[in-house]
Amino acid sequence: MAEPFTTPESTTPESTAPESTAPESTVPEALAPELLAAGGDPEPSAPRRPLSTARLLLAALLVGPLLGASVGYAVQAGSPPTPLPVLAVPSPTYPAAPADPQAVAEAAVAPLKIDGDLRTLLVPRPQGTEDWDYDYVSGSGWFTVGEKAMSVGNSASYFRSMLQDGFRRDAVATWRKGDVKWRVELIQYHSDKAVAAQREAERHEVGALPLGGISGGVYQTDDTAQTYVDSTEQYYSGEALARRGDVVMRITVFSPAKVDRDELAGIAKQQWERLV
């Protein structure tokens, strides 16, 4: 019996095209969930900009001194040490025994006489004279600023002027020889107002004569008579002025006749010698 006709199985030829395989992921499995949650691959960063000129200059200013100091230190450290010269100062010496306080006191500079009681420096009253009871002096030997203001006209203005000029004190001595009246004053100003003392010593009329041997000292006498304020009596006056430090020496004379210039200059020199 004839075998039935059989159709050979249709065979499909194997495809030779390569299978498309997905590239293997290089991301670790532990980081995969984080990348998925973050939205995939991060965006690439922007390119870095170059430094500006100002920043470069600033960096040079900061780094330059450091480099210079480092190089200088290295050069100095590598140089051999320079020996210092021998000190020429002698060693201090001390006395063998303590100093005598009395000798030290005698060797010290003595304080100025005008720093003490000015009344002890007033010239003594000449022989043949008597006390003059000057109305404006209390008798204590001091001429207060109030008493001085009352002895002149325009007392209020004079009082203010004396205080502003730094008036400190005024030692005064008075006497009379017949009808001639003498007043000797040592007027002291505060030390920081010594310029006021200078102005007071220069307060004299034109034509005053210099006192020989006294720097800056002058004296003068009136050629015409004046009248007292509270009477019709006339008088002639004379005045001598000099200054030592902040003390002004003023000698005033009132006489019914012209003042003896030689006598005035002699009293002024005697008083000056007690100040130096």
Phi, psi and omega in degrees: 000134184288140181287142181295150181286128180242132178274129181297144181297129180286122182254128179271124182296142180293134180289135180265358181291139181291141180289139180279114180249134179291140180296145182290137180285135178265000180279132178299147183298332183290334182264353184298312179300323181294321179292322178295321179291329181280354178098022176101200184293139178293152180288148179294142181287152180289150180295145181286138179275149178289156180294144179283167181296322181297320179292323177296318179295319178298318178296322179294321179295325181281321185277328184303306179300324179295317178294319179297317179295322179295316179295316179297320178296319180296320179294317181293321180293330181275350180280150178290146181295142178266123181291139180278148178292159180288134179295133182264002182281126179288158178291144180294146178244149182235145179295150181288330182232156178299149181288150179281120181303323180294319179293321178296318180295322180289329180280342181289157179291126182289142178293157179295145179297329184286357177275350181261209180285112183293337182295331178286348180264355180291141179297137180292157181293131181296158177293148180082011179246171179223164181296142173250115181281083181289126190300330189264000179253134186285345181102355180278351184094355177249141178249101185287163181295328177293317178295322178295320180294324180288341183274355181235167175284160181056059188299318184297316180294319179294321179299311179297320181296319180295318179292321179293328180281356177087031177302133180249304181197166183213111175270136188223144173228138181228148173202171178221147178232095188071237178264001180268126185247136183240142174223122180246127182233144169240100186263121182247138177250163175297148188300328179278002178240031182298334178296330176293323176297321178296317178298320180296321180290337180264007182274079179220165182280160177294138181100004178294145183265144178286144175275117183298131179083000180238112182295122179078357181281142180221162172211157182204156177226152181277143174262346179238148183281151175241167182244135177297151183293319188262013178203179177260005180290138180258157181207160170248147182236159174217154184211142174234138183226141173202163182224138171229107182065237180260017180246132177253126174268122178229127178239125183238137181235138175237125186219145176289344176238175181299141184287139177287112183295320182296320179294319178297315179295325179293316178297320180297319180291323177297318180293321181295322180297336179277350180263341185257000000 
